[in-house]
């Protein structure tokens, strides 16, 4: 049987709720053969995940999901098969961490102004690693009874024009792809349908991404509808890109989809695992 790939997942090193080792074990139990750990802007979970995978029939691909600002929007770029020791990548992620720390203070300050105090300390209670994401703020606001769900917190507090929103100034698309390539990885645009881009804007994004050295689109995502998968498959063919698939798993309580349940790639796509420079070529 063809191996089962899940090339997008999160652990407690960013905003997932399972520790890296627990994530790897759950993925194996769900029948995943190749798992990429792609925490937001950090490689902190990779060592533990690799150690855990070493004892199992599962290949762990070190990865990262980099936050990018493109045309005043936040776009996520996956780096698959990166060398976690690469200094260009590590330094770049360090810069993003500095922005994140500043942004967390700003989010807390803004929430305070709208009557919600103690959010920085409150959100920090929900983190297990170094990184503080909007998801941690959302969990705190739910705990405090300001909303019934994480999803509702985002809608009411954490997105554009809402009281706790702080504009992102992450890194550039070219810079993110550059770090990924420097670290020997392949760059993939994460969940491309989630940005709600017009056709012409999507074309511009993909064009800029290809010019920077990006190689794939996440065609199958836990957050894509079947129509969105078909559309993104057509976009890969049009631009000569490869297709990736990932659940974007964040833990059992907030899954887009459970591990091991991804659909296969639509017909006519070139899978990312057949791309030039695929890090496991000849290995798995
Ligand atoms: P950050 O990188 O700190 O801005 O947080 C982004 C993360 O927040 C995403 O990776 C998702 O896990 C989560 N997120 C973003 N929008 C939503 C939403 N509408 N509902 C639930 N979670 C969301
Ligand atoms: Mn997330
Ligand atoms: Mn994302
Ligand atoms: Mn993700």
PDB file of C-alpha atoms and ligand atoms in Angstrom:
ATOM      1  CA  UNK A   1       0.000   0.000   0.000  1.00  0.00           C
ATOM      2  CA  UNK A   2       1.180   3.563  -0.684  1.00  0.00           C
ATOM      3  CA  UNK A   3       2.524   5.294   2.414  1.00  0.00           C
ATOM      4  CA  UNK A   4       0.200   7.663   4.239  1.00  0.00           C
ATOM      5  CA  UNK A   5       1.575  11.220   4.426  1.00  0.00           C
ATOM      6  CA  UNK A   6       0.555  14.004   6.802  1.00  0.00           C
ATOM      7  CA  UNK A   7       2.818  16.970   6.149  1.00  0.00           C
ATOM      8  CA  UNK A   8       1.371  19.608   8.496  1.00  0.00           C
ATOM      9  CA  UNK A   9       0.930  19.265  12.272  1.00  0.00           C
ATOM     10  CA  UNK A  10       1.418  21.166  15.531  1.00  0.00           C
ATOM     11  CA  UNK A  11       2.654  20.273  19.009  1.00  0.00           C
ATOM     12  CA  UNK A  12       2.918  22.088  22.345  1.00  0.00           C
ATOM     13  CA  UNK A  13       6.062  23.754  20.976  1.00  0.00           C
ATOM     14  CA  UNK A  14       3.575  26.140  19.304  1.00  0.00           C
ATOM     15  CA  UNK A  15      -0.221  26.072  19.644  1.00  0.00           C
ATOM     16  CA  UNK A  16      -0.941  22.342  19.537  1.00  0.00           C
ATOM     17  CA  UNK A  17      -2.120  20.546  22.669  1.00  0.00           C
ATOM     18  CA  UNK A  18      -0.101  17.314  22.360  1.00  0.00           C
ATOM     19  CA  UNK A  19       3.589  17.119  23.240  1.00  0.00           C
ATOM     20  CA  UNK A  20       5.749  16.180  20.240  1.00  0.00           C
ATOM     21  CA  UNK A  21       6.184  12.564  21.402  1.00  0.00           C
ATOM     22  CA  UNK A  22       2.449  12.120  22.018  1.00  0.00           C
ATOM     23  CA  UNK A  23       1.651  13.615  18.610  1.00  0.00           C
ATOM     24  CA  UNK A  24       4.028  11.198  16.886  1.00  0.00           C
ATOM     25  CA  UNK A  25       2.546   8.227  18.742  1.00  0.00           C
ATOM     26  CA  UNK A  26      -1.003   9.262  17.915  1.00  0.00           C
ATOM     27  CA  UNK A  27      -0.089   9.734  14.247  1.00  0.00           C
ATOM     28  CA  UNK A  28       1.433   6.247  14.126  1.00  0.00           C
ATOM     29  CA  UNK A  29      -1.647   4.740  15.781  1.00  0.00           C
ATOM     30  CA  UNK A  30      -3.789   6.490  13.169  1.00  0.00           C
ATOM     31  CA  UNK A  31      -1.801   4.852  10.365  1.00  0.00           C
ATOM     32  CA  UNK A  32       0.394   7.795   9.319  1.00  0.00           C
ATOM     33  CA  UNK A  33       3.712   6.648   7.803  1.00  0.00           C
ATOM     34  CA  UNK A  34       5.349  10.032   7.177  1.00  0.00           C
ATOM     35  CA  UNK A  35       4.581  12.945   9.506  1.00  0.00           C
ATOM     36  CA  UNK A  36       5.937  16.487   9.255  1.00  0.00           C
ATOM     37  CA  UNK A  37       5.994  18.458  12.510  1.00  0.00           C
ATOM     38  CA  UNK A  38       5.413  22.047  11.384  1.00  0.00           C
ATOM     39  CA  UNK A  39       5.032  24.244  14.446  1.00  0.00           C
ATOM     40  CA  UNK A  40       4.502  27.974  13.949  1.00  0.00           C
ATOM     41  CA  UNK A  41       7.849  29.794  13.669  1.00  0.00           C
ATOM     42  CA  UNK A  42       9.761  27.335  15.862  1.00  0.00           C
ATOM     43  CA  UNK A  43      11.788  24.121  15.651  1.00  0.00           C
ATOM     44  CA  UNK A  44      11.695  23.520  19.407  1.00  0.00           C
ATOM     45  CA  UNK A  45       9.583  20.349  19.151  1.00  0.00           C
ATOM     46  CA  UNK A  46      11.643  18.633  16.469  1.00  0.00           C
ATOM     47  CA  UNK A  47      14.231  16.864  18.667  1.00  0.00           C
ATOM     48  CA  UNK A  48      11.607  15.213  20.860  1.00  0.00           C
ATOM     49  CA  UNK A  49       9.548  14.224  17.805  1.00  0.00           C
ATOM     50  CA  UNK A  50      12.588  12.675  16.092  1.00  0.00           C
ATOM     51  CA  UNK A  51      13.492  10.711  19.226  1.00  0.00           C
ATOM     52  CA  UNK A  52       9.964   9.428  19.534  1.00  0.00           C
ATOM     53  CA  UNK A  53       9.736   8.466  15.858  1.00  0.00           C
ATOM     54  CA  UNK A  54      13.060   6.604  16.019  1.00  0.00           C
ATOM     55  CA  UNK A  55      11.361   3.873  18.062  1.00  0.00           C
ATOM     56  CA  UNK A  56       8.403   3.537  15.674  1.00  0.00           C
ATOM     57  CA  UNK A  57       7.698   2.594  12.067  1.00  0.00           C
ATOM     58  CA  UNK A  58       7.088   6.270  11.277  1.00  0.00           C
ATOM     59  CA  UNK A  59       9.303   8.764   9.470  1.00  0.00           C
ATOM     60  CA  UNK A  60       9.348  12.197  11.080  1.00  0.00           C
ATOM     61  CA  UNK A  61      10.144  15.045   8.759  1.00  0.00           C
ATOM     62  CA  UNK A  62      11.449  18.148  10.562  1.00  0.00           C
ATOM     63  CA  UNK A  63       9.414  21.140   9.454  1.00  0.00           C
ATOM     64  CA  UNK A  64       8.143  24.587  10.316  1.00  0.00           C
ATOM     65  CA  UNK A  65       5.198  26.829   9.411  1.00  0.00           C
ATOM     66  CA  UNK A  66       6.537  30.341   8.885  1.00  0.00           C
ATOM     67  CA  UNK A  67       4.340  33.426   9.313  1.00  0.00           C
ATOM     68  CA  UNK A  68       4.716  35.766   6.325  1.00  0.00           C
ATOM     69  CA  UNK A  69       3.288  39.195   5.573  1.00  0.00           C
ATOM     70  CA  UNK A  70       2.431  39.541   1.897  1.00  0.00           C
ATOM     71  CA  UNK A  71       0.344  42.449   0.579  1.00  0.00           C
ATOM     72  CA  UNK A  72      -0.687  43.285   4.165  1.00  0.00           C
ATOM     73  CA  UNK A  73      -2.031  39.756   4.681  1.00  0.00           C
ATOM     74  CA  UNK A  74      -0.705  36.903   6.799  1.00  0.00           C
ATOM     75  CA  UNK A  75       0.272  33.894   4.700  1.00  0.00           C
ATOM     76  CA  UNK A  76       1.714  30.677   6.129  1.00  0.00           C
ATOM     77  CA  UNK A  77       4.618  28.981   4.368  1.00  0.00           C
ATOM     78  CA  UNK A  78       5.592  25.429   5.310  1.00  0.00           C
ATOM     79  CA  UNK A  79       9.216  24.355   5.242  1.00  0.00           C
ATOM     80  CA  UNK A  80       9.364  20.569   4.845  1.00  0.00           C
ATOM     81  CA  UNK A  81      12.502  18.572   5.566  1.00  0.00           C
ATOM     82  CA  UNK A  82      14.505  21.471   6.948  1.00  0.00           C
ATOM     83  CA  UNK A  83      17.774  20.981   8.832  1.00  0.00           C
ATOM     84  CA  UNK A  84      16.823  22.092  12.341  1.00  0.00           C
ATOM     85  CA  UNK A  85      20.426  23.128  13.044  1.00  0.00           C
ATOM     86  CA  UNK A  86      20.659  25.548  10.094  1.00  0.00           C
ATOM     87  CA  UNK A  87      21.764  28.955  11.361  1.00  0.00           C
ATOM     88  CA  UNK A  88      20.009  31.093   8.684  1.00  0.00           C
ATOM     89  CA  UNK A  89      16.693  29.473   9.498  1.00  0.00           C
ATOM     90  CA  UNK A  90      17.217  29.615  13.248  1.00  0.00           C
ATOM     91  CA  UNK A  91      18.166  33.269  13.141  1.00  0.00           C
ATOM     92  CA  UNK A  92      15.155  34.120  11.000  1.00  0.00           C
ATOM     93  CA  UNK A  93      12.805  32.298  13.353  1.00  0.00           C
ATOM     94  CA  UNK A  94      14.429  34.175  16.241  1.00  0.00           C
ATOM     95  CA  UNK A  95      13.426  37.469  14.608  1.00  0.00           C
ATOM     96  CA  UNK A  96       9.848  36.251  14.297  1.00  0.00           C
ATOM     97  CA  UNK A  97       9.872  35.249  17.953  1.00  0.00           C
ATOM     98  CA  UNK A  98      10.902  38.811  18.882  1.00  0.00           C
ATOM     99  CA  UNK A  99       7.961  40.187  16.893  1.00  0.00           C
ATOM    100  CA  UNK A 100       5.648  37.620  18.503  1.00  0.00           C
ATOM    101  CA  UNK A 101       6.723  38.636  22.025  1.00  0.00           C
ATOM    102  CA  UNK A 102       6.072  42.310  21.230  1.00  0.00           C
ATOM    103  CA  UNK A 103       2.734  41.447  19.615  1.00  0.00           C
ATOM    104  CA  UNK A 104       1.642  39.438  22.667  1.00  0.00           C
ATOM    105  CA  UNK A 105       2.206  42.498  24.858  1.00  0.00           C
ATOM    106  CA  UNK A 106       0.246  44.642  22.422  1.00  0.00           C
ATOM    107  CA  UNK A 107      -2.655  42.178  22.326  1.00  0.00           C
ATOM    108  CA  UNK A 108      -2.756  42.199  26.141  1.00  0.00           C
ATOM    109  CA  UNK A 109      -2.601  46.009  26.238  1.00  0.00           C
ATOM    110  CA  UNK A 110      -5.473  46.320  23.785  1.00  0.00           C
ATOM    111  CA  UNK A 111      -7.607  43.746  25.595  1.00  0.00           C
ATOM    112  CA  UNK A 112      -6.942  45.626  28.843  1.00  0.00           C
ATOM    113  CA  UNK A 113      -8.310  48.780  27.231  1.00  0.00           C
ATOM    114  CA  UNK A 114     -11.510  46.947  26.449  1.00  0.00           C
ATOM    115  CA  UNK A 115     -11.839  45.738  30.018  1.00  0.00           C
ATOM    116  CA  UNK A 116     -10.070  42.361  29.959  1.00  0.00           C
ATOM    117  CA  UNK A 117      -7.115  42.472  32.327  1.00  0.00           C
ATOM    118  CA  UNK A 118      -4.279  40.019  32.923  1.00  0.00           C
ATOM    119  CA  UNK A 119      -4.363  38.514  29.435  1.00  0.00           C
ATOM    120  CA  UNK A 120      -0.577  38.227  29.004  1.00  0.00           C
ATOM    121  CA  UNK A 121      -0.171  36.184  32.192  1.00  0.00           C
ATOM    122  CA  UNK A 122      -3.446  34.387  31.496  1.00  0.00           C
ATOM    123  CA  UNK A 123      -2.458  33.326  27.982  1.00  0.00           C
ATOM    124  CA  UNK A 124       0.981  32.302  29.245  1.00  0.00           C
ATOM    125  CA  UNK A 125      -0.692  29.740  31.565  1.00  0.00           C
ATOM    126  CA  UNK A 126      -1.806  27.855  28.477  1.00  0.00           C
ATOM    127  CA  UNK A 127       1.557  27.622  26.794  1.00  0.00           C
ATOM    128  CA  UNK A 128       3.961  24.740  27.227  1.00  0.00           C
ATOM    129  CA  UNK A 129       6.786  26.053  25.065  1.00  0.00           C
ATOM    130  CA  UNK A 130       8.462  29.421  24.497  1.00  0.00           C
ATOM    131  CA  UNK A 131       5.970  30.680  21.967  1.00  0.00           C
ATOM    132  CA  UNK A 132       2.791  32.634  22.652  1.00  0.00           C
ATOM    133  CA  UNK A 133       0.167  32.553  19.907  1.00  0.00           C
ATOM    134  CA  UNK A 134      -3.299  34.015  19.502  1.00  0.00           C
ATOM    135  CA  UNK A 135      -4.598  30.518  20.232  1.00  0.00           C
ATOM    136  CA  UNK A 136      -3.249  30.801  23.795  1.00  0.00           C
ATOM    137  CA  UNK A 137      -5.046  34.131  24.232  1.00  0.00           C
ATOM    138  CA  UNK A 138      -8.192  32.518  22.866  1.00  0.00           C
ATOM    139  CA  UNK A 139      -8.009  29.660  25.377  1.00  0.00           C
ATOM    140  CA  UNK A 140      -7.619  32.191  28.209  1.00  0.00           C
ATOM    141  CA  UNK A 141     -10.623  34.213  27.036  1.00  0.00           C
ATOM    142  CA  UNK A 142     -12.751  31.073  26.881  1.00  0.00           C
ATOM    143  CA  UNK A 143     -11.619  30.103  30.388  1.00  0.00           C
ATOM    144  CA  UNK A 144     -12.628  33.576  31.625  1.00  0.00           C
ATOM    145  CA  UNK A 145     -16.081  33.221  30.094  1.00  0.00           C
ATOM    146  CA  UNK A 146     -15.696  35.912  27.417  1.00  0.00           C
ATOM    147  CA  UNK A 147     -16.717  33.448  24.703  1.00  0.00           C
ATOM    148  CA  UNK A 148     -17.929  29.882  24.413  1.00  0.00           C
ATOM    149  CA  UNK A 149     -15.218  28.619  22.039  1.00  0.00           C
ATOM    150  CA  UNK A 150     -11.802  29.429  20.637  1.00  0.00           C
ATOM    151  CA  UNK A 151     -13.409  30.001  17.273  1.00  0.00           C
ATOM    152  CA  UNK A 152     -15.786  32.567  18.766  1.00  0.00           C
ATOM    153  CA  UNK A 153     -12.901  34.391  20.481  1.00  0.00           C
ATOM    154  CA  UNK A 154     -11.163  34.786  17.137  1.00  0.00           C
ATOM    155  CA  UNK A 155     -14.281  36.166  15.540  1.00  0.00           C
ATOM    156  CA  UNK A 156     -15.076  38.623  18.337  1.00  0.00           C
ATOM    157  CA  UNK A 157     -11.654  39.667  19.623  1.00  0.00           C
ATOM    158  CA  UNK A 158      -8.610  38.644  17.615  1.00  0.00           C
ATOM    159  CA  UNK A 159      -9.199  39.434  13.944  1.00  0.00           C
ATOM    160  CA  UNK A 160      -9.116  42.699  12.008  1.00  0.00           C
ATOM    161  CA  UNK A 161     -11.281  45.511  13.448  1.00  0.00           C
ATOM    162  CA  UNK A 162     -11.747  43.659  16.752  1.00  0.00           C
ATOM    163  CA  UNK A 163     -10.478  44.865  20.155  1.00  0.00           C
ATOM    164  CA  UNK A 164      -7.502  42.509  20.537  1.00  0.00           C
ATOM    165  CA  UNK A 165      -6.257  42.656  16.959  1.00  0.00           C
ATOM    166  CA  UNK A 166      -2.655  43.682  16.281  1.00  0.00           C
ATOM    167  CA  UNK A 167      -1.487  43.976  12.700  1.00  0.00           C
ATOM    168  CA  UNK A 168       1.065  41.341  11.706  1.00  0.00           C
ATOM    169  CA  UNK A 169       4.492  42.425  10.494  1.00  0.00           C
ATOM    170  CA  UNK A 170       6.046  39.049   9.977  1.00  0.00           C
ATOM    171  CA  UNK A 171       8.734  38.284   7.409  1.00  0.00           C
ATOM    172  CA  UNK A 172       8.563  38.593   3.615  1.00  0.00           C
ATOM    173  CA  UNK A 173       7.605  35.723   1.330  1.00  0.00           C
ATOM    174  CA  UNK A 174      11.039  35.733  -0.334  1.00  0.00           C
ATOM    175  CA  UNK A 175      12.815  35.782   3.013  1.00  0.00           C
ATOM    176  CA  UNK A 176      10.814  32.826   4.382  1.00  0.00           C
ATOM    177  CA  UNK A 177      11.403  30.747   1.260  1.00  0.00           C
ATOM    178  CA  UNK A 178      15.080  31.759   1.384  1.00  0.00           C
ATOM    179  CA  UNK A 179      15.483  30.469   4.958  1.00  0.00           C
ATOM    180  CA  UNK A 180      13.729  27.209   4.092  1.00  0.00           C
ATOM    181  CA  UNK A 181      15.953  26.646   1.062  1.00  0.00           C
ATOM    182  CA  UNK A 182      19.073  27.550   3.026  1.00  0.00           C
ATOM    183  CA  UNK A 183      18.071  24.814   5.483  1.00  0.00           C
ATOM    184  CA  UNK A 184      17.656  22.266   2.670  1.00  0.00           C
ATOM    185  CA  UNK A 185      13.853  22.185   2.861  1.00  0.00           C
ATOM    186  CA  UNK A 186      11.040  22.495   0.342  1.00  0.00           C
ATOM    187  CA  UNK A 187       8.680  25.488   0.630  1.00  0.00           C
ATOM    188  CA  UNK A 188       4.919  24.933   0.387  1.00  0.00           C
ATOM    189  CA  UNK A 189       2.091  27.473   0.746  1.00  0.00           C
ATOM    190  CA  UNK A 190      -0.086  26.236   3.625  1.00  0.00           C
ATOM    191  CA  UNK A 191      -3.902  25.961   3.260  1.00  0.00           C
ATOM    192  CA  UNK A 192      -4.064  28.308   0.223  1.00  0.00           C
ATOM    193  CA  UNK A 193      -7.870  28.390   0.109  1.00  0.00           C
ATOM    194  CA  UNK A 194      -8.096  29.795   3.624  1.00  0.00           C
ATOM    195  CA  UNK A 195      -6.871  33.249   2.578  1.00  0.00           C
ATOM    196  CA  UNK A 196      -9.996  33.850   0.479  1.00  0.00           C
ATOM    197  CA  UNK A 197      -7.979  35.399  -2.348  1.00  0.00           C
ATOM    198  CA  UNK A 198      -9.475  36.438  -5.657  1.00  0.00           C
ATOM    199  CA  UNK A 199      -8.244  34.455  -8.639  1.00  0.00           C
ATOM    200  CA  UNK A 200      -5.941  37.260  -9.746  1.00  0.00           C
ATOM    201  CA  UNK A 201      -4.506  37.770  -6.269  1.00  0.00           C
ATOM    202  CA  UNK A 202      -3.910  34.038  -5.861  1.00  0.00           C
ATOM    203  CA  UNK A 203      -2.113  34.081  -9.182  1.00  0.00           C
ATOM    204  CA  UNK A 204       0.090  36.922  -7.996  1.00  0.00           C
ATOM    205  CA  UNK A 205       0.860  35.152  -4.726  1.00  0.00           C
ATOM    206  CA  UNK A 206       1.757  31.917  -6.500  1.00  0.00           C
ATOM    207  CA  UNK A 207       3.840  33.807  -9.075  1.00  0.00           C
ATOM    208  CA  UNK A 208       5.834  35.588  -6.356  1.00  0.00           C
ATOM    209  CA  UNK A 209       6.226  32.304  -4.483  1.00  0.00           C
ATOM    210  CA  UNK A 210       7.580  30.477  -7.546  1.00  0.00           C
ATOM    211  CA  UNK A 211       9.965  33.366  -8.278  1.00  0.00           C
ATOM    212  CA  UNK A 212      11.325  33.010  -4.729  1.00  0.00           C
ATOM    213  CA  UNK A 213      11.941  29.282  -5.155  1.00  0.00           C
ATOM    214  CA  UNK A 214       8.772  27.821  -3.636  1.00  0.00           C
ATOM    215  CA  UNK A 215       7.781  24.392  -4.960  1.00  0.00           C
ATOM    216  CA  UNK A 216       4.377  23.364  -3.652  1.00  0.00           C
ATOM    217  CA  UNK A 217       0.832  24.160  -2.603  1.00  0.00           C
ATOM    218  CA  UNK A 218      -0.984  22.357   0.178  1.00  0.00           C
ATOM    219  CA  UNK A 219      -3.788  21.079  -2.028  1.00  0.00           C
ATOM    220  CA  UNK A 220      -5.266  18.690   0.529  1.00  0.00           C
ATOM    221  CA  UNK A 221      -5.703  20.396   3.880  1.00  0.00           C
ATOM    222  CA  UNK A 222      -7.829  19.465   6.865  1.00  0.00           C
ATOM    223  CA  UNK A 223      -9.443  22.878   6.389  1.00  0.00           C
ATOM    224  CA  UNK A 224     -10.181  22.641   2.643  1.00  0.00           C
ATOM    225  CA  UNK A 225     -13.460  21.559   1.098  1.00  0.00           C
ATOM    226  CA  UNK A 226     -13.406  19.084  -1.778  1.00  0.00           C
ATOM    227  CA  UNK A 227     -14.053  21.942  -4.220  1.00  0.00           C
ATOM    228  CA  UNK A 228     -11.161  23.910  -2.771  1.00  0.00           C
ATOM    229  CA  UNK A 229      -8.892  20.875  -3.176  1.00  0.00           C
ATOM    230  CA  UNK A 230      -9.899  20.545  -6.838  1.00  0.00           C
ATOM    231  CA  UNK A 231      -9.337  24.238  -7.425  1.00  0.00           C
ATOM    232  CA  UNK A 232      -5.888  24.217  -5.795  1.00  0.00           C
ATOM    233  CA  UNK A 233      -4.959  21.076  -7.733  1.00  0.00           C
ATOM    234  CA  UNK A 234      -5.711  22.989 -10.949  1.00  0.00           C
ATOM    235  CA  UNK A 235      -3.554  25.888  -9.718  1.00  0.00           C
ATOM    236  CA  UNK A 236      -0.579  23.555  -9.149  1.00  0.00           C
ATOM    237  CA  UNK A 237      -0.920  22.220 -12.691  1.00  0.00           C
ATOM    238  CA  UNK A 238      -1.168  25.706 -14.140  1.00  0.00           C
ATOM    239  CA  UNK A 239       2.001  26.868 -12.382  1.00  0.00           C
ATOM    240  CA  UNK A 240       4.004  23.639 -12.522  1.00  0.00           C
ATOM    241  CA  UNK A 241       3.951  23.237  -8.739  1.00  0.00           C
ATOM    242  CA  UNK A 242       3.820  20.104  -6.618  1.00  0.00           C
ATOM    243  CA  UNK A 243       0.916  19.218  -4.346  1.00  0.00           C
ATOM    244  CA  UNK A 244       1.172  18.577  -0.614  1.00  0.00           C
ATOM    245  CA  UNK A 245      -1.281  17.240   1.955  1.00  0.00           C
ATOM    246  CA  UNK A 246      -1.546  17.966   5.661  1.00  0.00           C
ATOM    247  CA  UNK A 247      -4.139  17.860   8.410  1.00  0.00           C
ATOM    248  CA  UNK A 248      -2.970  21.013  10.266  1.00  0.00           C
ATOM    249  CA  UNK A 249      -3.664  18.969  13.379  1.00  0.00           C
ATOM    250  CA  UNK A 250      -3.604  20.964  16.648  1.00  0.00           C
ATOM    251  CA  UNK A 251      -4.752  18.247  19.075  1.00  0.00           C
ATOM    252  CA  UNK A 252      -7.777  16.052  19.764  1.00  0.00           C
ATOM    253  CA  UNK A 253      -9.959  18.852  21.150  1.00  0.00           C
ATOM    254  CA  UNK A 254      -9.582  21.256  18.229  1.00  0.00           C
ATOM    255  CA  UNK A 255      -9.049  19.212  15.125  1.00  0.00           C
ATOM    256  CA  UNK A 256     -10.042  20.328  11.657  1.00  0.00           C
ATOM    257  CA  UNK A 257      -9.782  16.641  11.051  1.00  0.00           C
ATOM    258  CA  UNK A 258      -8.429  13.644  12.971  1.00  0.00           C
ATOM    259  CA  UNK A 259      -4.951  12.340  12.132  1.00  0.00           C
ATOM    260  CA  UNK A 260      -4.810   9.683   9.417  1.00  0.00           C
ATOM    261  CA  UNK A 261      -8.077  10.758   7.775  1.00  0.00           C
ATOM    262  CA  UNK A 262      -6.789  12.882   4.887  1.00  0.00           C
ATOM    263  CA  UNK A 263      -8.097  12.361   1.385  1.00  0.00           C
ATOM    264  CA  UNK A 264      -5.686  11.364  -1.345  1.00  0.00           C
ATOM    265  CA  UNK A 265      -4.359  14.019  -3.725  1.00  0.00           C
ATOM    266  CA  UNK A 266      -6.657  14.741  -6.677  1.00  0.00           C
ATOM    267  CA  UNK A 267      -5.693  13.088  -9.964  1.00  0.00           C
ATOM    268  CA  UNK A 268      -3.156  14.861 -12.124  1.00  0.00           C
ATOM    269  CA  UNK A 269      -1.172  16.436  -9.263  1.00  0.00           C
ATOM    270  CA  UNK A 270       2.545  15.857  -8.809  1.00  0.00           C
ATOM    271  CA  UNK A 271       2.975  14.847  -5.161  1.00  0.00           C
ATOM    272  CA  UNK A 272       5.537  16.852  -3.225  1.00  0.00           C
ATOM    273  CA  UNK A 273       7.277  13.567  -2.360  1.00  0.00           C
ATOM    274  CA  UNK A 274       8.157  13.271  -6.052  1.00  0.00           C
ATOM    275  CA  UNK A 275       9.681  16.779  -6.181  1.00  0.00           C
ATOM    276  CA  UNK A 276      13.366  17.325  -6.933  1.00  0.00           C
ATOM    277  CA  UNK A 277      15.121  17.647  -3.617  1.00  0.00           C
ATOM    278  CA  UNK A 278      12.512  15.747  -1.586  1.00  0.00           C
ATOM    279  CA  UNK A 279      14.430  15.090   1.627  1.00  0.00           C
ATOM    280  CA  UNK A 280      13.434  11.422   1.930  1.00  0.00           C
ATOM    281  CA  UNK A 281      14.155  10.474  -1.687  1.00  0.00           C
ATOM    282  CA  UNK A 282      15.589   6.979  -1.634  1.00  0.00           C
ATOM    283  CA  UNK A 283      14.994   6.646   2.128  1.00  0.00           C
ATOM    284  CA  UNK A 284      11.283   6.041   2.671  1.00  0.00           C
TER     285      UNK A 284
HETATM  286  P1  LIG B   1      -0.801  33.404  15.460  1.00  0.00           P
HETATM  287  O1  LIG B   1       0.270  32.774  14.616  1.00  0.00           O
HETATM  288  O2  LIG B   1      -0.375  33.572  16.896  1.00  0.00           O
HETATM  289  O3  LIG B   1      -1.348  34.674  14.868  1.00  0.00           O
HETATM  290  O4  LIG B   1      -1.988  32.365  15.541  1.00  0.00           O
HETATM  291  C1  LIG B   1      -2.474  31.772  14.380  1.00  0.00           C
HETATM  292  C2  LIG B   1      -3.202  30.497  14.774  1.00  0.00           C
HETATM  293  O5  LIG B   1      -4.452  30.804  15.336  1.00  0.00           O
HETATM  294  C3  LIG B   1      -3.548  29.640  13.574  1.00  0.00           C
HETATM  295  O6  LIG B   1      -2.479  28.804  13.251  1.00  0.00           O
HETATM  296  C4  LIG B   1      -4.699  28.828  14.084  1.00  0.00           C
HETATM  297  O7  LIG B   1      -4.219  27.736  14.854  1.00  0.00           O
HETATM  298  C5  LIG B   1      -5.389  29.787  15.005  1.00  0.00           C
HETATM  299  N1  LIG B   1      -6.533  30.436  14.347  1.00  0.00           N
HETATM  300  C6  LIG B   1      -6.507  31.439  13.435  1.00  0.00           C
HETATM  301  N2  LIG B   1      -7.756  31.800  13.084  1.00  0.00           N
HETATM  302  C7  LIG B   1      -8.596  31.000  13.791  1.00  0.00           C
HETATM  303  C8  LIG B   1     -10.019  30.873  13.886  1.00  0.00           C
HETATM  304  N3  LIG B   1     -10.822  31.661  13.181  1.00  0.00           N
HETATM  305  N4  LIG B   1     -10.507  29.928  14.714  1.00  0.00           N
HETATM  306  C9  LIG B   1      -9.696  29.141  15.445  1.00  0.00           C
HETATM  307  N5  LIG B   1      -8.363  29.210  15.397  1.00  0.00           N
HETATM  308  C10 LIG B   1      -7.816  30.121  14.590  1.00  0.00           C
HETATM  309 MN1  LIG B   2      -2.087  27.231  14.793  1.00  0.00          MN
HETATM  310 MN1  LIG B   3      -1.573  28.012   9.214  1.00  0.00          MN
HETATM  311 MN1  LIG B   4      -0.756  25.043  10.827  1.00  0.00          MN
END
